[in-house]
Amino acid sequence: MKVCTDACLFGAWSAFHSPLTTHHSLDIGTGTGVLSLMFAQQNQDVEIDAVEIDTTAAGQAKENFQASPWKERLNIYNSSIREFADRAKTNYDLIISNPPFYENDLKSDDQKRNLALHSAALTLEGLMDIADILLKDDGNFFVLLPHHRTENCIQLSRQKFFVKEKIFIQQTSRHNYFRSILWLSRQPAITAQSYITIMNDAGKYTDEFIALLKDYYLYL
């Protein structure tokens, strides 16, 4: 599974905005573990449970965790999130997820890619239900979505969470928004809205992108 720029941006944003009260975090659909690794790097006291249904990806995540300086705080579970939730013995201060993107869209012939990119294993509504089960009463939930799914996700979460912030992401100022980050909370909140542009008109990374990613990228 390739590491996408928007996923790295989400990982950096999540790590930076993690509340100080976060001590136990859950990464739903961790893939090869990039989000969890970024989170562990930035938050030195947080233990992270990472769940991945695909066996090959989970194996790669385990290798990546073991090779990192934060291996003692990173746990990988090769399981569906539903099975994990059924046997979970704890609730989490923070949940992060880069979930299946293309629910109801055309699928490829590659079943592993389908599982990673589509809702065959978990729908967006199912993700909201799982987060509701596993999140503490004062917890927070960060989720990365295709921009066109933003309002759908807000509607699905309405009975469970409040929207603390919406962040819209675009490649350049000339492009439409293509990803959104939602900060969901159990606590009532007035929704803030912000924007991130990845590259400027000269084809260089923007200052805001560099500020978020400089601790993770070798060259910016």
PDB file of N, CA and C in Angstrom, residues 42-118:
ATOM      1  N   GLN A  42       5.278  12.093  17.724  1.00  0.00           N
ATOM      2  CA  GLN A  42       4.945  13.427  18.209  1.00  0.00           C
ATOM      3  C   GLN A  42       4.455  13.431  19.652  1.00  0.00           C
ATOM      4  N   ASN A  43       3.899  12.315  20.110  1.00  0.00           N
ATOM      5  CA  ASN A  43       3.283  12.250  21.443  1.00  0.00           C
ATOM      6  C   ASN A  43       3.969  11.170  22.265  1.00  0.00           C
ATOM      7  N   GLN A  44       4.888  11.594  23.100  1.00  0.00           N
ATOM      8  CA  GLN A  44       5.807  10.657  23.747  1.00  0.00           C
ATOM      9  C   GLN A  44       5.181   9.801  24.848  1.00  0.00           C
ATOM     10  N   ASP A  45       3.984  10.151  25.311  1.00  0.00           N
ATOM     11  CA  ASP A  45       3.371   9.408  26.418  1.00  0.00           C
ATOM     12  C   ASP A  45       2.146   8.609  25.997  1.00  0.00           C
ATOM     13  N   VAL A  46       1.899   8.522  24.704  1.00  0.00           N
ATOM     14  CA  VAL A  46       0.675   7.882  24.221  1.00  0.00           C
ATOM     15  C   VAL A  46       0.946   6.443  23.793  1.00  0.00           C
ATOM     16  N   GLU A  47       0.098   5.526  24.261  1.00  0.00           N
ATOM     17  CA  GLU A  47       0.121   4.140  23.782  1.00  0.00           C
ATOM     18  C   GLU A  47      -0.924   4.011  22.680  1.00  0.00           C
ATOM     19  N   ILE A  48      -0.568   3.314  21.597  1.00  0.00           N
ATOM     20  CA  ILE A  48      -1.440   3.249  20.425  1.00  0.00           C
ATOM     21  C   ILE A  48      -1.746   1.807  20.061  1.00  0.00           C
ATOM     22  N   ASP A  49      -3.027   1.504  19.937  1.00  0.00           N
ATOM     23  CA  ASP A  49      -3.475   0.229  19.398  1.00  0.00           C
ATOM     24  C   ASP A  49      -3.879   0.454  17.941  1.00  0.00           C
ATOM     25  N   ALA A  50      -3.283  -0.301  17.033  1.00  0.00           N
ATOM     26  CA  ALA A  50      -3.540  -0.160  15.606  1.00  0.00           C
ATOM     27  C   ALA A  50      -4.200  -1.435  15.090  1.00  0.00           C
ATOM     28  N   VAL A  51      -5.331  -1.288  14.407  1.00  0.00           N
ATOM     29  CA  VAL A  51      -6.098  -2.435  13.924  1.00  0.00           C
ATOM     30  C   VAL A  51      -6.090  -2.444  12.400  1.00  0.00           C
ATOM     31  N   GLU A  52      -5.772  -3.616  11.815  1.00  0.00           N
ATOM     32  CA  GLU A  52      -5.729  -3.751  10.365  1.00  0.00           C
ATOM     33  C   GLU A  52      -6.250  -5.128   9.974  1.00  0.00           C
ATOM     34  N   ILE A  53      -7.246  -5.175   9.072  1.00  0.00           N
ATOM     35  CA  ILE A  53      -7.871  -6.433   8.685  1.00  0.00           C
ATOM     36  C   ILE A  53      -7.022  -7.238   7.704  1.00  0.00           C
ATOM     37  N   ASP A  54      -6.239  -6.559   6.862  1.00  0.00           N
ATOM     38  CA  ASP A  54      -5.436  -7.251   5.855  1.00  0.00           C
ATOM     39  C   ASP A  54      -4.172  -7.825   6.485  1.00  0.00           C
ATOM     40  N   THR A  55      -3.952  -9.120   6.327  1.00  0.00           N
ATOM     41  CA  THR A  55      -2.842  -9.801   6.988  1.00  0.00           C
ATOM     42  C   THR A  55      -1.486  -9.297   6.514  1.00  0.00           C
ATOM     43  N   THR A  56      -1.341  -9.080   5.212  1.00  0.00           N
ATOM     44  CA  THR A  56      -0.057  -8.617   4.680  1.00  0.00           C
ATOM     45  C   THR A  56       0.274  -7.223   5.193  1.00  0.00           C
ATOM     46  N   ALA A  57      -0.695  -6.336   5.157  1.00  0.00           N
ATOM     47  CA  ALA A  57      -0.472  -4.973   5.649  1.00  0.00           C
ATOM     48  C   ALA A  57      -0.177  -4.973   7.143  1.00  0.00           C
ATOM     49  N   ALA A  58      -0.914  -5.790   7.905  1.00  0.00           N
ATOM     50  CA  ALA A  58      -0.682  -5.864   9.344  1.00  0.00           C
ATOM     51  C   ALA A  58       0.727  -6.383   9.643  1.00  0.00           C
ATOM     52  N   GLY A  59       1.194  -7.344   8.832  1.00  0.00           N
ATOM     53  CA  GLY A  59       2.555  -7.850   9.007  1.00  0.00           C
ATOM     54  C   GLY A  59       3.592  -6.773   8.747  1.00  0.00           C
ATOM     55  N   GLN A  60       3.345  -5.951   7.713  1.00  0.00           N
ATOM     56  CA  GLN A  60       4.265  -4.849   7.427  1.00  0.00           C
ATOM     57  C   GLN A  60       4.229  -3.806   8.536  1.00  0.00           C
ATOM     58  N   ALA A  61       3.044  -3.529   9.063  1.00  0.00           N
ATOM     59  CA  ALA A  61       2.928  -2.591  10.179  1.00  0.00           C
ATOM     60  C   ALA A  61       3.706  -3.095  11.394  1.00  0.00           C
ATOM     61  N   LYS A  62       3.606  -4.387  11.655  1.00  0.00           N
ATOM     62  CA  LYS A  62       4.340  -4.958  12.784  1.00  0.00           C
ATOM     63  C   LYS A  62       5.848  -4.779  12.609  1.00  0.00           C
ATOM     64  N   GLU A  63       6.340  -5.030  11.388  1.00  0.00           N
ATOM     65  CA  GLU A  63       7.764  -4.821  11.115  1.00  0.00           C
ATOM     66  C   GLU A  63       8.144  -3.354  11.297  1.00  0.00           C
ATOM     67  N   ASN A  64       7.302  -2.467  10.793  1.00  0.00           N
ATOM     68  CA  ASN A  64       7.591  -1.041  10.923  1.00  0.00           C
ATOM     69  C   ASN A  64       7.586  -0.597  12.379  1.00  0.00           C
ATOM     70  N   PHE A  65       6.648  -1.118  13.149  1.00  0.00           N
ATOM     71  CA  PHE A  65       6.592  -0.768  14.575  1.00  0.00           C
ATOM     72  C   PHE A  65       7.846  -1.258  15.294  1.00  0.00           C
ATOM     73  N   GLN A  66       8.243  -2.499  15.023  1.00  0.00           N
ATOM     74  CA  GLN A  66       9.402  -3.079  15.702  1.00  0.00           C
ATOM     75  C   GLN A  66      10.699  -2.360  15.346  1.00  0.00           C
ATOM     76  N   ALA A  67      10.744  -1.767  14.153  1.00  0.00           N
ATOM     77  CA  ALA A  67      11.952  -1.063  13.710  1.00  0.00           C
ATOM     78  C   ALA A  67      12.004   0.380  14.210  1.00  0.00           C
ATOM     79  N   SER A  68      10.959   0.831  14.870  1.00  0.00           N
ATOM     80  CA  SER A  68      10.873   2.226  15.302  1.00  0.00           C
ATOM     81  C   SER A  68      11.362   2.399  16.742  1.00  0.00           C
ATOM     82  N   PRO A  69      11.680   3.627  17.139  1.00  0.00           N
ATOM     83  CA  PRO A  69      12.081   3.896  18.525  1.00  0.00           C
ATOM     84  C   PRO A  69      10.925   3.814  19.515  1.00  0.00           C
ATOM     85  N   TRP A  70       9.694   3.659  19.013  1.00  0.00           N
ATOM     86  CA  TRP A  70       8.503   3.725  19.870  1.00  0.00           C
ATOM     87  C   TRP A  70       7.783   2.374  19.946  1.00  0.00           C
ATOM     88  N   LYS A  71       8.521   1.303  19.669  1.00  0.00           N
ATOM     89  CA  LYS A  71       7.901  -0.019  19.560  1.00  0.00           C
ATOM     90  C   LYS A  71       7.194  -0.456  20.833  1.00  0.00           C
ATOM     91  N   GLU A  72       7.645   0.023  21.985  1.00  0.00           N
ATOM     92  CA  GLU A  72       7.028  -0.388  23.252  1.00  0.00           C
ATOM     93  C   GLU A  72       5.638   0.215  23.424  1.00  0.00           C
ATOM     94  N   ARG A  73       5.309   1.242  22.643  1.00  0.00           N
ATOM     95  CA  ARG A  73       4.011   1.919  22.781  1.00  0.00           C
ATOM     96  C   ARG A  73       3.082   1.655  21.602  1.00  0.00           C
ATOM     97  N   LEU A  74       3.505   0.785  20.685  1.00  0.00           N
ATOM     98  CA  LEU A  74       2.730   0.506  19.479  1.00  0.00           C
ATOM     99  C   LEU A  74       2.299  -0.956  19.448  1.00  0.00           C
ATOM    100  N   ASN A  75       1.011  -1.186  19.307  1.00  0.00           N
ATOM    101  CA  ASN A  75       0.463  -2.542  19.293  1.00  0.00           C
ATOM    102  C   ASN A  75      -0.348  -2.745  18.018  1.00  0.00           C
ATOM    103  N   ILE A  76      -0.081  -3.832  17.297  1.00  0.00           N
ATOM    104  CA  ILE A  76      -0.812  -4.106  16.063  1.00  0.00           C
ATOM    105  C   ILE A  76      -1.740  -5.301  16.258  1.00  0.00           C
ATOM    106  N   TYR A  77      -2.958  -5.194  15.749  1.00  0.00           N
ATOM    107  CA  TYR A  77      -3.946  -6.265  15.837  1.00  0.00           C
ATOM    108  C   TYR A  77      -4.455  -6.568  14.431  1.00  0.00           C
ATOM    109  N   ASN A  78      -4.205  -7.784  13.960  1.00  0.00           N
ATOM    110  CA  ASN A  78      -4.671  -8.223  12.646  1.00  0.00           C
ATOM    111  C   ASN A  78      -6.090  -8.770  12.816  1.00  0.00           C
ATOM    112  N   SER A  79      -7.066  -7.887  12.621  1.00  0.00           N
ATOM    113  CA  SER A  79      -8.450  -8.228  12.934  1.00  0.00           C
ATOM    114  C   SER A  79      -9.359  -7.228  12.244  1.00  0.00           C
ATOM    115  N   SER A  80     -10.612  -7.610  12.044  1.00  0.00           N
ATOM    116  CA  SER A  80     -11.598  -6.608  11.668  1.00  0.00           C
ATOM    117  C   SER A  80     -11.868  -5.741  12.892  1.00  0.00           C
ATOM    118  N   ILE A  81     -12.266  -4.503  12.675  1.00  0.00           N
ATOM    119  CA  ILE A  81     -12.515  -3.619  13.817  1.00  0.00           C
ATOM    120  C   ILE A  81     -13.740  -4.081  14.604  1.00  0.00           C
ATOM    121  N   ARG A  82     -14.673  -4.743  13.934  1.00  0.00           N
ATOM    122  CA  ARG A  82     -15.838  -5.263  14.656  1.00  0.00           C
ATOM    123  C   ARG A  82     -15.426  -6.354  15.645  1.00  0.00           C
ATOM    124  N   GLU A  83     -14.573  -7.277  15.194  1.00  0.00           N
ATOM    125  CA  GLU A  83     -14.084  -8.327  16.091  1.00  0.00           C
ATOM    126  C   GLU A  83     -13.251  -7.729  17.213  1.00  0.00           C
ATOM    127  N   PHE A  84     -12.439  -6.742  16.881  1.00  0.00           N
ATOM    128  CA  PHE A  84     -11.622  -6.079  17.900  1.00  0.00           C
ATOM    129  C   PHE A  84     -12.508  -5.410  18.949  1.00  0.00           C
ATOM    130  N   ALA A  85     -13.554  -4.716  18.490  1.00  0.00           N
ATOM    131  CA  ALA A  85     -14.446  -4.013  19.411  1.00  0.00           C
ATOM    132  C   ALA A  85     -15.181  -4.987  20.325  1.00  0.00           C
ATOM    133  N   ASP A  86     -15.533  -6.156  19.801  1.00  0.00           N
ATOM    134  CA  ASP A  86     -16.261  -7.149  20.606  1.00  0.00           C
ATOM    135  C   ASP A  86     -15.447  -7.639  21.795  1.00  0.00           C
ATOM    136  N   ARG A  87     -14.129  -7.669  21.634  1.00  0.00           N
ATOM    137  CA  ARG A  87     -13.304  -8.175  22.733  1.00  0.00           C
ATOM    138  C   ARG A  87     -12.484  -7.094  23.441  1.00  0.00           C
ATOM    139  N   ALA A  88     -12.681  -5.841  23.045  1.00  0.00           N
ATOM    140  CA  ALA A  88     -11.924  -4.743  23.657  1.00  0.00           C
ATOM    141  C   ALA A  88     -12.272  -4.596  25.130  1.00  0.00           C
ATOM    142  N   LYS A  89     -11.254  -4.367  25.932  1.00  0.00           N
ATOM    143  CA  LYS A  89     -11.436  -4.225  27.373  1.00  0.00           C
ATOM    144  C   LYS A  89     -11.183  -2.806  27.849  1.00  0.00           C
ATOM    145  N   THR A  90     -11.023  -1.893  26.907  1.00  0.00           N
ATOM    146  CA  THR A  90     -10.744  -0.504  27.265  1.00  0.00           C
ATOM    147  C   THR A  90     -11.442   0.425  26.297  1.00  0.00           C
ATOM    148  N   ASN A  91     -11.584   1.682  26.706  1.00  0.00           N
ATOM    149  CA  ASN A  91     -12.049   2.737  25.818  1.00  0.00           C
ATOM    150  C   ASN A  91     -10.913   3.736  25.616  1.00  0.00           C
ATOM    151  N   TYR A  92     -11.025   4.528  24.569  1.00  0.00           N
ATOM    152  CA  TYR A  92      -9.885   5.324  24.116  1.00  0.00           C
ATOM    153  C   TYR A  92     -10.127   6.822  24.258  1.00  0.00           C
ATOM    154  N   ASP A  93      -9.028   7.524  24.569  1.00  0.00           N
ATOM    155  CA  ASP A  93      -9.070   8.990  24.634  1.00  0.00           C
ATOM    156  C   ASP A  93      -9.217   9.585  23.239  1.00  0.00           C
ATOM    157  N   LEU A  94      -8.619   8.915  22.245  1.00  0.00           N
ATOM    158  CA  LEU A  94      -8.633   9.420  20.883  1.00  0.00           C
ATOM    159  C   LEU A  94      -8.692   8.266  19.898  1.00  0.00           C
ATOM    160  N   ILE A  95      -9.510   8.411  18.872  1.00  0.00           N
ATOM    161  CA  ILE A  95      -9.559   7.460  17.759  1.00  0.00           C
ATOM    162  C   ILE A  95      -9.221   8.219  16.486  1.00  0.00           C
ATOM    163  N   ILE A  96      -8.323   7.647  15.669  1.00  0.00           N
ATOM    164  CA  ILE A  96      -8.008   8.214  14.366  1.00  0.00           C
ATOM    165  C   ILE A  96      -8.320   7.167  13.304  1.00  0.00           C
ATOM    166  N   SER A  97      -8.789   7.614  12.154  1.00  0.00           N
ATOM    167  CA  SER A  97      -9.101   6.658  11.102  1.00  0.00           C
ATOM    168  C   SER A  97      -9.047   7.313   9.728  1.00  0.00           C
ATOM    169  N   ASN A  98      -8.398   6.612   8.819  1.00  0.00           N
ATOM    170  CA  ASN A  98      -8.434   6.929   7.390  1.00  0.00           C
ATOM    171  C   ASN A  98      -9.220   5.774   6.759  1.00  0.00           C
ATOM    172  N   PRO A  99     -10.556   5.867   6.739  1.00  0.00           N
ATOM    173  CA  PRO A  99     -11.411   4.706   6.457  1.00  0.00           C
ATOM    174  C   PRO A  99     -11.549   4.413   4.970  1.00  0.00           C
ATOM    175  N   PRO A 100     -12.292   3.344   4.615  1.00  0.00           N
ATOM    176  CA  PRO A 100     -12.536   3.041   3.199  1.00  0.00           C
ATOM    177  C   PRO A 100     -13.110   4.255   2.482  1.00  0.00           C
ATOM    178  N   PHE A 101     -12.500   4.638   1.380  1.00  0.00           N
ATOM    179  CA  PHE A 101     -12.824   5.900   0.722  1.00  0.00           C
ATOM    180  C   PHE A 101     -14.031   5.868  -0.190  1.00  0.00           C
ATOM    181  N   TYR A 102     -14.187   4.790  -0.947  1.00  0.00           N
ATOM    182  CA  TYR A 102     -15.020   4.909  -2.136  1.00  0.00           C
ATOM    183  C   TYR A 102     -16.293   4.076  -2.058  1.00  0.00           C
ATOM    184  N   GLU A 103     -17.006   4.192  -0.991  1.00  0.00           N
ATOM    185  CA  GLU A 103     -18.250   3.447  -0.792  1.00  0.00           C
ATOM    186  C   GLU A 103     -19.210   3.697  -1.954  1.00  0.00           C
ATOM    187  N   ASN A 104     -19.702   2.589  -2.539  1.00  0.00           N
ATOM    188  CA  ASN A 104     -20.643   2.606  -3.655  1.00  0.00           C
ATOM    189  C   ASN A 104     -20.042   3.051  -4.986  1.00  0.00           C
ATOM    190  N   ASP A 105     -18.722   3.284  -5.032  1.00  0.00           N
ATOM    191  CA  ASP A 105     -18.081   3.643  -6.285  1.00  0.00           C
ATOM    192  C   ASP A 105     -17.572   2.392  -6.983  1.00  0.00           C
ATOM    193  N   LEU A 106     -17.123   2.538  -8.218  1.00  0.00           N
ATOM    194  CA  LEU A 106     -16.641   1.410  -9.002  1.00  0.00           C
ATOM    195  C   LEU A 106     -15.455   0.748  -8.334  1.00  0.00           C
ATOM    196  N   LYS A 107     -15.466  -0.575  -8.264  1.00  0.00           N
ATOM    197  CA  LYS A 107     -14.397  -1.326  -7.617  1.00  0.00           C
ATOM    198  C   LYS A 107     -13.442  -1.917  -8.646  1.00  0.00           C
ATOM    199  N   SER A 108     -12.208  -2.170  -8.199  1.00  0.00           N
ATOM    200  CA  SER A 108     -11.209  -2.777  -9.068  1.00  0.00           C
ATOM    201  C   SER A 108     -11.272  -4.293  -8.947  1.00  0.00           C
ATOM    202  N   ASP A 109     -10.478  -4.988  -9.761  1.00  0.00           N
ATOM    203  CA  ASP A 109     -10.410  -6.442  -9.697  1.00  0.00           C
ATOM    204  C   ASP A 109      -9.483  -6.927  -8.590  1.00  0.00           C
ATOM    205  N   ASP A 110      -8.729  -6.016  -7.994  1.00  0.00           N
ATOM    206  CA  ASP A 110      -7.776  -6.366  -6.943  1.00  0.00           C
ATOM    207  C   ASP A 110      -8.518  -6.376  -5.614  1.00  0.00           C
ATOM    208  N   GLN A 111      -8.757  -7.571  -5.058  1.00  0.00           N
ATOM    209  CA  GLN A 111      -9.575  -7.679  -3.858  1.00  0.00           C
ATOM    210  C   GLN A 111      -8.934  -7.008  -2.646  1.00  0.00           C
ATOM    211  N   LYS A 112      -7.598  -7.071  -2.544  1.00  0.00           N
ATOM    212  CA  LYS A 112      -6.943  -6.409  -1.419  1.00  0.00           C
ATOM    213  C   LYS A 112      -7.106  -4.900  -1.521  1.00  0.00           C
ATOM    214  N   ARG A 113      -6.982  -4.380  -2.732  1.00  0.00           N
ATOM    215  CA  ARG A 113      -7.178  -2.939  -2.909  1.00  0.00           C
ATOM    216  C   ARG A 113      -8.628  -2.567  -2.636  1.00  0.00           C
ATOM    217  N   ASN A 114      -9.554  -3.409  -3.040  1.00  0.00           N
ATOM    218  CA  ASN A 114     -10.951  -3.166  -2.712  1.00  0.00           C
ATOM    219  C   ASN A 114     -11.151  -3.063  -1.212  1.00  0.00           C
ATOM    220  N   LEU A 115     -10.532  -3.970  -0.476  1.00  0.00           N
ATOM    221  CA  LEU A 115     -10.692  -3.997   0.976  1.00  0.00           C
ATOM    222  C   LEU A 115     -10.126  -2.738   1.603  1.00  0.00           C
ATOM    223  N   ALA A 116      -9.020  -2.251   1.053  1.00  0.00           N
ATOM    224  CA  ALA A 116      -8.377  -1.070   1.602  1.00  0.00           C
ATOM    225  C   ALA A 116      -9.124   0.210   1.253  1.00  0.00           C
ATOM    226  N   LEU A 117      -9.716   0.270   0.059  1.00  0.00           N
ATOM    227  CA  LEU A 117     -10.280   1.520  -0.432  1.00  0.00           C
ATOM    228  C   LEU A 117     -11.798   1.577  -0.394  1.00  0.00           C
ATOM    229  N   HIS A 118     -12.444   0.460  -0.184  1.00  0.00           N
ATOM    230  CA  HIS A 118     -13.899   0.433  -0.234  1.00  0.00           C
ATOM    231  C   HIS A 118     -14.484  -0.014   1.099  1.00  0.00           C
TER     232      HIS A 118
END
